[in-house]
Amino acid sequence: MDPLQPENDHLPSPPLISDRVLINGVVTPLTLTAEGELQWTTETGRGKSTTEKEILSFAVEGNKVRVKTLVESTGSSSICCGGSGGDYARKEFVFEPLYDESRKLWCDKLRQRLHSLGRPKRLLVFVNPFGGNKTARKIFLEEVKPLFDDADVQLDVQETKYQLHAKEMVRSMDVSKYDGIVCVSGDGVLVEVVNGLLEREDWRTALKLPIGMVPAGSGNGMIKSLLDPVGMSCSAASATVSIIRGHRRSLDVATISQGTTKFFSVLMLAWGLVADIDIESEKFRWMGSARFDVYGLQRIICLRQYNGRILFVPAPGSESCGQPASDNVEKESSVSDKTPGYQGPDTNLEDLEWREIKGPFVSVWLHNVPWGAENTLAAPNAKFSDGFLDLIVMKDCPKLALLSLMTKLSDGTHVQSPYVSYLKVKAFVLEPGARIDEEDKEGIIDSDGEVLARGRKSYKCDEKALMSYGKLQITVDQGLATLFSPE
């Protein structure tokens, strides 16, 4: 580089607009920088507010311009989902241009800057009034809706009235009317929405519609996985802010197949200890997320083990896990090409290098994202769109060691235990068996908090499940769905 040549790359860009205005009746210089920062200087000091993170919207009131902002509170220590919303403070900044033309120019520049951020303008919002400890409606009205109102986001609100209500709605909705879908709930409504979108004829277009989560249920694993890496507390306010800002990210989708029956999973699949705790603890749903700890202790004291076999295609670096598979894996039967909707990834399973692990098992756990619940870092190495599932297997473990492991779920160090095998897989087959102590009793297969299959004499075994308690096949489609993301 010529040393005499000016380094134009380091020169600040000219401001979008800079002028003198009235702030609290005092003539004050005000600037909107090219980077979208509103800056002013008064006798009490300098102030600033960014369009990227703090400015939600603005309104003209006579000669004045009222800017609505959201400022991050200091000293917030909340780490749990569904918090009080104390992470942010809603504030307003009012200024008065000195003449009409200046006011028009300020409004044009602010509007253009906010529009350039690609924020959502209209959202379909599902509120599940039955999830967790039934606070979703209150969370929405007191913490979520005021922020969307300040950001001038139009909302179509639908309370879910029964299981699969959200799935039915998104399967037939006009996706062109919305910039996204928001679930004020636990993870269950998110799963319904994804499955509903994937069953549409226009699923490729529908899946581009981003989905946002606001924690208001027992399990809030997806939103915790989104917010935790960027240091944001898992609260309704933080989640709503992430949606308003409009950033997006891709999400892997796992297809679980049994014959022609399919279920699309975005969170996890469990069999054994984790599934038993997740599903059988429903009797304590009134306790909220504490139900998992209480019932988990009971299940460890009366520990079950299951016969069975798992087969998997390991990611690079995990090829030494297990043994070479003793037989070939063939793709499950496919439905007719005329059937509308997504049919799963087109993966040639026969040509893959399959490995196997035989039981008995205490627990088999597959995870798509790091957090299984707001206090359970199940798979610390899981990524949103790496094309792999994280597999956590426990074959045998003394009860005292297992109790110790359960206390380590909050920081993910359980995967370092010698009793745990932890690896990434591209494809997976589960062949579940009966309990080793009572061979006439089988287990539960759980995916994303819902029962996929109930074995003989298992919890609520008379209730109908989507699949039978038998061989399941799981494949991953990388980055298929879209989420609202904090970054």
C-alpha positions as CSV (number, residue, x, y, z in Angstrom):
1,M,0.0,0.0,0.0
2,D,1.2,3.5,-0.9
3,P,2.1,5.2,2.5
4,L,1.0,8.5,1.0
5,Q,-2.4,7.2,0.1
6,P,-5.1,8.2,2.6
7,E,-6.6,5.3,4.5
8,N,-10.2,6.0,3.5
9,D,-11.3,2.7,5.0
10,H,-10.7,4.1,8.4
11,L,-12.6,7.4,7.9
12,P,-16.0,7.6,9.5
13,S,-19.0,7.4,7.2
14,P,-20.9,10.7,6.9
15,P,-24.0,10.8,9.1
16,L,-27.4,10.0,7.7
17,I,-28.6,13.3,9.2
18,S,-27.3,15.8,11.8
19,D,-29.1,18.9,13.0
20,R,-29.9,21.0,16.0
21,V,-33.2,20.0,17.8
22,L,-34.9,20.8,21.1
23,I,-34.5,18.2,23.8
24,N,-36.3,19.2,27.1
25,G,-36.6,22.7,25.7
26,V,-32.8,23.1,25.1
27,V,-31.3,23.5,21.6
28,T,-29.1,20.4,21.2
29,P,-27.1,18.8,18.4
30,L,-28.5,15.5,17.3
31,T,-27.0,13.0,14.8
32,L,-28.1,9.7,13.2
33,T,-24.8,8.0,12.2
34,A,-24.4,5.8,9.1
35,E,-24.1,2.9,11.6
36,G,-27.6,3.7,12.9
37,E,-26.6,5.3,16.2
38,L,-28.6,8.2,17.5
39,Q,-26.2,10.6,19.3
40,W,-26.8,13.8,21.3
41,T,-24.9,16.0,23.7
42,T,-26.5,18.0,26.5
43,E,-25.2,19.9,29.5
44,T,-25.5,16.7,31.6
45,G,-23.4,14.7,29.1
46,R,-23.6,12.6,26.0
47,G,-26.3,10.2,25.1
48,K,-26.8,7.5,22.4
49,S,-29.3,4.9,21.3
50,T,-28.8,2.3,18.6
51,T,-31.3,1.3,16.0
52,E,-29.8,-2.2,15.8
53,K,-30.5,-3.1,19.5
54,E,-32.3,-0.3,21.4
55,I,-34.7,1.7,19.1
56,L,-38.0,-0.1,18.6
57,S,-40.0,2.5,16.7
58,F,-40.9,6.2,16.6
59,A,-44.0,8.3,16.3
60,V,-44.7,12.0,15.4
61,E,-46.8,13.9,17.9
62,G,-47.3,17.4,16.7
63,N,-43.9,19.0,16.3
64,K,-42.2,16.3,18.4
65,V,-40.7,12.9,17.5
66,R,-41.1,10.3,20.2
67,V,-38.6,7.4,20.0
68,K,-39.5,4.2,21.8
69,T,-36.5,2.3,23.1
70,L,-35.6,-0.8,25.1
71,V,-32.5,-0.5,27.3
72,E,-30.8,-3.5,28.8
73,S,-31.0,-3.3,32.6
74,T,-27.7,-3.7,34.5
75,G,-27.2,-6.2,37.3
76,S,-29.8,-8.7,36.1
77,S,-29.0,-12.1,37.5
78,S,-31.9,-14.1,36.0
79,I,-30.9,-17.5,34.6
80,C,-34.3,-19.2,34.4
81,C,-36.9,-19.1,31.7
82,G,-40.2,-17.1,32.1
83,G,-38.6,-14.4,34.2
84,S,-40.2,-11.2,35.3
85,G,-39.0,-9.3,32.3
86,G,-36.6,-7.2,34.4
87,D,-33.8,-7.7,31.9
88,Y,-34.9,-4.6,29.9
89,A,-36.4,-1.2,30.6
90,R,-38.8,0.4,28.2
91,K,-37.9,4.1,27.7
92,E,-38.7,7.0,25.5
93,F,-36.6,9.7,23.9
94,V,-38.4,12.8,22.7
95,F,-36.9,15.5,20.5
96,E,-38.4,18.4,18.6
97,P,-36.9,19.5,15.2
98,L,-36.7,23.3,14.8
99,Y,-38.7,23.4,11.5
100,D,-41.1,21.2,9.5
101,E,-38.7,20.2,6.8
102,S,-36.2,19.0,9.4
103,R,-38.9,16.9,11.1
104,K,-39.9,15.3,7.8
105,L,-36.2,14.5,7.0
106,W,-35.6,13.0,10.5
107,C,-38.7,10.7,10.1
108,D,-37.6,9.6,6.6
109,K,-34.1,8.7,7.8
110,L,-35.2,6.9,10.9
111,R,-37.9,5.0,8.9
112,Q,-35.4,4.0,6.3
113,R,-32.8,2.9,8.9
114,L,-35.4,0.8,10.8
115,H,-36.7,-0.7,7.6
116,S,-33.2,-1.8,6.5
117,L,-32.9,-4.0,9.5
118,G,-35.4,-6.5,8.1
119,R,-37.5,-6.7,11.2
120,P,-40.8,-8.6,11.2
121,K,-43.9,-6.4,10.7
122,R,-46.7,-9.0,11.2
123,L,-46.6,-12.2,13.3
124,L,-48.9,-15.1,14.0
125,V,-48.7,-15.7,17.8
126,F,-49.8,-19.0,19.5
127,V,-50.4,-18.8,23.2
128,N,-50.7,-22.1,25.0
129,P,-52.7,-21.4,28.2
130,F,-52.3,-25.0,29.4
131,G,-48.5,-25.4,29.4
132,G,-46.3,-25.6,32.5
133,N,-48.0,-23.8,35.4
134,K,-50.5,-22.1,33.1
135,T,-48.9,-18.6,33.0
136,A,-48.6,-18.2,29.2
137,R,-51.6,-15.8,28.9
138,K,-50.3,-13.6,31.7
139,I,-46.7,-13.6,30.3
140,F,-48.0,-12.6,26.9
141,L,-50.2,-9.8,28.0
142,E,-47.8,-8.3,30.6
143,E,-44.4,-8.9,29.1
144,V,-44.6,-9.8,25.4
145,K,-47.4,-7.8,23.9
146,P,-46.2,-4.4,25.2
147,L,-42.8,-4.9,23.5
148,F,-44.4,-5.8,20.2
149,D,-46.7,-2.8,20.5
150,D,-43.7,-0.5,21.1
151,A,-42.0,-2.0,18.0
152,D,-45.2,-1.5,15.8
153,V,-45.4,-5.2,15.1
154,Q,-48.9,-6.3,14.2
155,L,-50.0,-9.5,15.9
156,D,-52.7,-12.1,15.1
157,V,-53.1,-14.0,18.4
158,Q,-54.5,-17.5,18.7
159,E,-54.8,-19.4,22.0
160,T,-54.4,-23.1,21.5
161,K,-57.5,-24.9,22.7
162,Y,-56.3,-28.6,22.4
163,Q,-53.3,-30.7,21.5
164,L,-52.2,-30.3,17.8
165,H,-54.4,-27.2,17.4
166,A,-51.3,-25.1,16.3
167,K,-50.3,-27.9,13.9
168,E,-53.8,-27.8,12.3
169,M,-53.7,-24.1,11.9
170,V,-50.2,-23.8,10.3
171,R,-51.0,-26.6,7.9
172,S,-53.6,-24.5,6.2
173,M,-52.6,-20.9,7.0
174,D,-51.7,-18.3,4.4
175,V,-47.9,-18.0,5.0
176,S,-47.7,-14.9,2.8
177,K,-49.6,-12.9,5.4
178,Y,-46.8,-13.2,8.0
179,D,-43.2,-12.5,8.6
180,G,-43.0,-15.2,11.2
181,I,-44.7,-17.4,13.8
182,V,-44.3,-17.0,17.6
183,C,-44.9,-19.7,20.2
184,V,-45.6,-18.4,23.7
185,S,-45.4,-21.8,25.3
186,G,-43.0,-24.6,26.2
187,D,-41.3,-26.6,23.4
188,G,-44.5,-28.5,22.5
189,V,-46.2,-25.9,20.3
190,L,-42.9,-25.3,18.5
191,V,-42.8,-29.0,17.5
192,E,-46.5,-28.8,16.4
193,V,-45.7,-25.8,14.2
194,V,-42.7,-27.4,12.5
195,N,-44.6,-30.6,11.8
196,G,-47.5,-28.6,10.4
197,L,-45.3,-26.6,8.1
198,L,-43.6,-29.8,6.9
199,E,-47.0,-31.4,6.0
200,R,-47.9,-28.6,3.6
201,E,-47.6,-29.0,-0.2
202,D,-45.5,-25.7,-0.2
203,W,-43.3,-26.9,2.7
204,R,-40.2,-25.5,1.0
205,T,-41.6,-22.0,1.0
206,A,-43.3,-22.4,4.4
207,L,-40.1,-23.4,6.2
208,K,-38.5,-20.1,5.3
209,L,-40.9,-18.5,7.7
210,P,-39.0,-18.0,10.9
211,I,-40.3,-19.4,14.2
212,G,-39.8,-17.6,17.5
213,M,-40.0,-18.9,21.0
214,V,-41.1,-17.2,24.2
215,P,-40.6,-19.4,27.3
216,A,-43.9,-20.2,29.1
217,G,-43.9,-23.9,29.7
218,S,-42.2,-26.7,31.6
219,G,-39.6,-27.4,29.0
220,N,-38.0,-24.4,27.3
221,G,-34.9,-26.1,25.8
222,M,-35.0,-24.4,22.4
223,I,-35.1,-20.8,23.5
224,K,-32.6,-21.5,26.3
225,S,-30.3,-23.0,23.6
226,L,-30.7,-19.8,21.5
227,L,-30.2,-17.2,24.3
228,D,-27.6,-18.8,26.5
229,P,-24.6,-18.7,24.1
230,V,-25.0,-14.9,23.7
231,G,-25.3,-14.3,27.4
232,M,-29.0,-13.4,27.4
233,S,-31.1,-14.6,30.2
234,C,-33.9,-17.1,29.3
235,S,-36.8,-14.7,29.9
236,A,-39.9,-13.6,28.1
237,A,-38.3,-10.1,27.5
238,S,-35.1,-11.4,26.1
239,A,-36.9,-13.8,23.8
240,T,-39.3,-11.1,22.5
241,V,-36.4,-8.7,21.9
242,S,-34.7,-11.5,19.8
243,I,-37.8,-11.8,17.7
244,I,-38.2,-8.0,17.2
245,R,-34.6,-7.7,16.0
246,G,-35.4,-10.1,13.3
247,H,-32.2,-12.1,13.1
248,R,-32.6,-15.7,11.7
249,R,-30.7,-19.0,11.8
250,S,-31.2,-22.4,10.3
251,L,-32.2,-25.5,12.3
252,D,-31.6,-29.2,11.6
253,V,-34.7,-31.4,11.4
254,A,-34.7,-35.1,12.2
255,T,-37.1,-37.4,10.5
256,I,-38.2,-40.4,12.7
257,S,-39.6,-43.2,10.6
258,Q,-41.4,-46.4,11.2
259,G,-42.8,-47.9,8.0
260,T,-44.7,-45.1,6.3
261,T,-45.3,-43.2,9.6
262,K,-43.1,-40.2,10.2
263,F,-42.6,-37.6,12.9
264,F,-40.3,-34.6,12.5
265,S,-38.2,-33.8,15.6
266,V,-36.3,-30.6,16.4
267,L,-35.3,-31.2,20.0
268,M,-34.6,-34.7,21.2
269,L,-35.5,-38.4,21.3
270,A,-35.2,-40.4,24.5
271,W,-35.6,-44.0,25.6
272,G,-35.0,-45.4,29.0
273,L,-34.4,-43.3,32.1
274,V,-34.8,-39.8,30.4
275,A,-38.0,-40.8,28.6
276,D,-39.5,-42.4,31.7
277,I,-38.8,-39.2,33.7
278,D,-40.0,-36.9,30.9
279,I,-43.3,-38.7,30.4
280,E,-44.2,-40.3,33.7
281,S,-43.5,-37.0,35.6
282,E,-46.6,-35.6,33.9
283,K,-48.5,-36.5,37.0
284,F,-46.6,-33.7,38.7
285,R,-47.0,-31.1,35.9
286,W,-48.5,-28.7,38.5
287,M,-44.9,-28.4,39.9
288,G,-43.6,-26.8,36.7
289,S,-40.0,-27.7,35.7
290,A,-39.3,-29.0,39.3
291,R,-41.3,-32.1,38.4
292,F,-38.3,-33.5,36.5
293,D,-36.0,-33.3,39.5
294,V,-38.6,-34.8,41.9
295,Y,-39.5,-37.7,39.7
296,G,-36.0,-38.2,38.5
297,L,-34.9,-39.0,42.0
298,Q,-37.6,-41.6,42.3
299,R,-36.7,-43.2,39.1
300,I,-33.0,-43.5,40.0
301,I,-33.8,-45.1,43.4
302,C,-35.9,-47.7,41.5
303,L,-33.6,-47.9,38.4
304,R,-34.7,-49.7,35.3
305,Q,-32.6,-51.2,32.5
306,Y,-33.8,-52.2,29.1
307,N,-32.6,-54.7,26.6
308,G,-32.2,-53.6,23.0
309,R,-29.8,-52.4,20.4
310,I,-28.8,-49.1,18.7
311,L,-27.2,-48.6,15.4
312,F,-25.6,-45.3,14.2
313,V,-23.5,-43.7,11.6
314,P,-20.8,-41.8,13.5
315,A,-19.6,-38.3,12.6
316,P,-15.9,-38.0,11.7
317,G,-13.8,-38.6,14.9
318,S,-16.3,-41.0,16.5
319,E,-15.7,-44.0,14.3
320,S,-14.3,-46.0,17.2
321,C,-17.5,-46.0,19.2
322,G,-19.4,-49.3,19.3
323,Q,-18.8,-52.2,17.0
324,P,-19.3,-52.7,13.3
325,A,-23.0,-53.4,12.7
326,S,-23.8,-57.1,12.3
327,D,-26.4,-56.5,9.6
328,N,-27.3,-54.0,6.9
329,V,-29.6,-51.0,7.5
330,E,-32.2,-50.4,4.8
331,K,-34.3,-47.3,4.4
332,E,-37.8,-47.4,5.8
333,S,-40.7,-47.7,3.3
334,S,-41.6,-44.4,1.7
335,V,-45.1,-43.1,1.1
336,S,-46.3,-42.3,-2.4
337,D,-44.7,-39.4,-4.2
338,K,-48.2,-38.0,-4.6
339,T,-48.5,-37.6,-0.8
340,P,-48.2,-33.8,0.0
341,G,-45.5,-32.6,2.3
342,Y,-41.9,-33.3,3.2
343,Q,-41.0,-37.0,3.2
344,G,-37.6,-36.8,4.9
345,P,-34.0,-36.5,3.6
346,D,-33.0,-38.5,0.6
347,T,-30.2,-40.5,2.3
348,N,-28.8,-43.8,0.9
349,L,-28.5,-45.6,4.2
350,E,-27.2,-48.9,2.7
351,D,-23.9,-47.3,1.7
352,L,-23.1,-45.8,5.1
353,E,-20.7,-47.2,7.7
354,W,-23.0,-48.4,10.5
355,R,-21.9,-49.2,14.0
356,E,-23.9,-50.8,16.8
357,I,-24.1,-50.9,20.6
358,K,-26.1,-53.7,22.3
359,G,-27.9,-53.4,25.6
360,P,-28.9,-53.5,28.3
361,F,-29.2,-49.7,28.6
362,V,-30.1,-47.3,31.4
363,S,-30.7,-44.4,28.9
364,V,-30.4,-43.6,25.2
365,W,-30.7,-39.9,24.4
366,L,-30.5,-38.0,21.1
367,H,-30.2,-34.2,21.0
368,N,-30.5,-31.7,18.3
369,V,-29.7,-28.6,20.4
370,P,-27.7,-28.1,23.6
371,W,-30.4,-27.6,26.3
372,G,-33.1,-30.1,27.0
373,A,-34.8,-27.8,29.5
374,E,-33.9,-24.5,31.1
375,N,-31.7,-26.3,33.7
376,T,-30.5,-29.2,31.6
377,L,-27.5,-28.9,29.4
378,A,-28.0,-32.3,27.9
379,A,-25.7,-32.0,24.9
380,P,-23.1,-29.3,25.3
381,N,-21.5,-29.8,21.9
382,A,-24.8,-29.8,19.9
383,K,-25.1,-27.3,17.1
384,F,-28.3,-25.9,15.5
385,S,-27.4,-26.8,11.9
386,D,-24.3,-29.1,11.7
387,G,-26.2,-31.9,10.1
388,F,-25.6,-34.2,13.1
389,L,-27.5,-35.3,16.3
390,D,-25.7,-35.7,19.6
391,L,-26.0,-39.2,21.1
392,I,-25.7,-39.7,24.9
393,V,-25.7,-43.4,25.9
394,M,-25.6,-44.9,29.4
395,K,-25.4,-48.7,29.6
396,D,-24.7,-49.2,33.2
397,C,-24.1,-46.9,36.2
398,P,-24.2,-47.4,40.0
399,K,-27.0,-45.5,41.6
400,L,-24.8,-43.2,43.6
401,A,-22.8,-42.3,40.5
402,L,-26.0,-41.7,38.6
403,L,-27.3,-39.3,41.3
404,S,-24.0,-37.4,41.0
405,L,-24.4,-37.4,37.2
406,M,-27.9,-35.9,37.5
407,T,-26.5,-32.9,39.4
408,K,-24.1,-32.3,36.5
409,L,-26.8,-31.9,33.9
410,S,-27.0,-28.2,34.7
411,D,-23.5,-27.5,33.3
412,G,-23.1,-30.4,30.8
413,T,-20.2,-32.1,32.6
414,H,-22.2,-35.4,32.8
415,V,-20.9,-36.2,29.3
416,Q,-17.4,-36.5,30.8
417,S,-18.4,-39.4,33.0
418,P,-16.8,-42.8,32.2
419,Y,-20.3,-44.2,32.4
420,V,-21.5,-42.0,29.5
421,S,-20.7,-42.4,25.8
422,Y,-21.1,-39.1,24.0
423,L,-20.8,-38.7,20.2
424,K,-22.3,-37.2,17.1
425,V,-24.2,-39.3,14.6
426,K,-25.6,-38.7,11.1
427,A,-28.2,-41.4,11.2
428,F,-29.6,-43.7,13.9
429,V,-31.7,-46.8,14.5
430,L,-33.3,-47.7,17.8
431,E,-34.4,-51.3,18.4
432,P,-36.0,-51.1,21.9
433,G,-36.6,-54.1,24.1
434,A,-38.1,-55.1,27.4
435,R,-36.9,-54.4,30.9
436,I,-34.3,-56.8,32.2
437,D,-36.0,-57.3,35.5
438,E,-39.5,-57.8,34.3
439,E,-39.5,-59.0,30.7
440,D,-43.3,-58.6,30.3
441,K,-42.8,-54.8,30.7
442,E,-41.5,-52.5,28.0
443,G,-40.6,-48.8,28.0
444,I,-41.6,-45.5,26.4
445,I,-40.1,-43.7,23.4
446,D,-40.3,-39.9,23.8
447,S,-39.5,-37.3,21.2
448,D,-39.7,-33.6,21.9
449,G,-41.7,-34.2,25.1
450,E,-44.4,-36.3,23.4
451,V,-44.9,-40.0,23.5
452,L,-44.0,-41.7,20.1
453,A,-44.5,-45.3,21.4
454,R,-45.7,-47.0,24.5
455,G,-44.5,-50.6,25.2
456,R,-46.4,-53.3,27.0
457,K,-47.4,-52.4,30.6
458,S,-45.7,-49.0,30.4
459,Y,-47.1,-45.8,31.7
460,K,-50.6,-45.2,30.2
461,C,-49.9,-48.1,27.8
462,D,-53.6,-48.2,26.8
463,E,-53.4,-44.7,25.2
464,K,-52.9,-44.6,21.5
465,A,-49.4,-43.5,20.3
466,L,-48.2,-42.5,16.9
467,M,-45.9,-45.5,16.5
468,S,-45.5,-49.0,17.9
469,Y,-42.8,-49.9,20.4
470,G,-40.4,-51.3,17.8
471,K,-37.6,-50.4,15.4
472,L,-37.3,-46.7,14.6
473,Q,-35.1,-45.0,12.0
474,I,-33.8,-41.4,12.3
475,T,-32.1,-39.3,9.7
476,V,-31.1,-35.6,9.7
477,D,-31.8,-32.9,7.2
478,Q,-29.3,-30.0,7.7
479,G,-30.7,-26.5,8.2
480,L,-34.2,-27.3,7.1
481,A,-36.2,-25.1,9.4
482,T,-35.7,-21.4,10.3
483,L,-35.7,-19.8,13.8
484,F,-35.7,-16.2,15.0
485,S,-32.3,-15.8,16.7
486,P,-30.7,-13.2,19.0
487,E,-27.7,-13.0,16.6
